[in-house]
CSV table of C-alpha atoms in Angstrom, one decimal:
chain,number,residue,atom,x,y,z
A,8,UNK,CA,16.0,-64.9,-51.1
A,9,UNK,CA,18.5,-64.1,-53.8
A,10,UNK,CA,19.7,-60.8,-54.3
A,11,UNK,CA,17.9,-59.2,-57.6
A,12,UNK,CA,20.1,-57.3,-60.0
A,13,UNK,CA,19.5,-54.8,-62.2
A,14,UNK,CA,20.8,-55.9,-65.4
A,15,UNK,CA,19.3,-59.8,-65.3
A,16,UNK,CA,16.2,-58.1,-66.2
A,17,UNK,CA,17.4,-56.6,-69.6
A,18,UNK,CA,16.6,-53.1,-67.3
A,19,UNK,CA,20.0,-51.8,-68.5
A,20,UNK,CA,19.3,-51.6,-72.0
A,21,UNK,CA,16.0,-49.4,-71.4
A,22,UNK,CA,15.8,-45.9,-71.9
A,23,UNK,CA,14.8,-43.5,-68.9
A,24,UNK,CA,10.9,-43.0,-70.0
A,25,UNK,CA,10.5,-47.0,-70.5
A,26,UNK,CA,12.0,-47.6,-67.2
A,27,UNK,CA,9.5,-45.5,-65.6
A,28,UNK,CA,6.8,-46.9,-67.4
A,29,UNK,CA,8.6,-50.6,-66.2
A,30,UNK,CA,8.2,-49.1,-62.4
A,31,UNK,CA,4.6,-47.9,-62.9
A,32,UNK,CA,3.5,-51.6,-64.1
A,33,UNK,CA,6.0,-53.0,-60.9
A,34,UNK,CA,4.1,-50.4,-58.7
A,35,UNK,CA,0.6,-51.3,-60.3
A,36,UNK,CA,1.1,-55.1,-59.6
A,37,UNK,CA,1.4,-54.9,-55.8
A,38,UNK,CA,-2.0,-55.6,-54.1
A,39,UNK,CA,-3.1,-52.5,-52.1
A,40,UNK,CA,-4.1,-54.9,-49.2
A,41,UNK,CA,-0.7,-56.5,-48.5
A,42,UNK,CA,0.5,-56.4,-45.7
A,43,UNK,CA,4.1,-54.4,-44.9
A,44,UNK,CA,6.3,-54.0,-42.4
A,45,UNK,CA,9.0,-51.7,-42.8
A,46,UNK,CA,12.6,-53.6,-41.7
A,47,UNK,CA,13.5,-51.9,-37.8
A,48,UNK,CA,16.4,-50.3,-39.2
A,49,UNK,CA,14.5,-48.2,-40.8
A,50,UNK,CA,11.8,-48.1,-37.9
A,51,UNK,CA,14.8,-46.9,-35.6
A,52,UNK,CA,15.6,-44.1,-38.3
A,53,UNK,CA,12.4,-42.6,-38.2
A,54,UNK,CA,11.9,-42.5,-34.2
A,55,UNK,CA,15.7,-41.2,-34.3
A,56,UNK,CA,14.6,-37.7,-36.6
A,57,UNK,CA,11.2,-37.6,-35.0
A,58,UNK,CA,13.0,-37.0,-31.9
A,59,UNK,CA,15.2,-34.8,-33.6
A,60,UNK,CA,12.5,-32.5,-35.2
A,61,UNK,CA,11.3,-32.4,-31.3
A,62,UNK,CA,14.0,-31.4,-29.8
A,63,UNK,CA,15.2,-28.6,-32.1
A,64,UNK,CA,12.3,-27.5,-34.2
């Protein structure tokens, strides 16, 4: 997969409320029943401050 830039999409040139608006339609279009697994890196991140919050609360 190539690597997505922000600027190939005109994104640059919008202001701050129409690039929210831009992420609300983005968010809208994913399907609710798609699958997702988050990448172990950040699997291993979370365990690493769950066991932090453990053992110092």
């Amino acid at each position: 997969m190539r690597k997505l830039t922000f600027e190939q999409f005109g994104n640059d040139r919008l202001s701050r409320q129409e690039r929210v608006e831009l992420l609300g339609l983005i968010w809208d279009s994913l399907p609710d029943d798609a699958p997702f697994t988050p990448p172990a890196s950040h699997i291993e991140e979370l365990e690493r401050r769950i066991a932090a919050a453990d053992a110092d609360p």
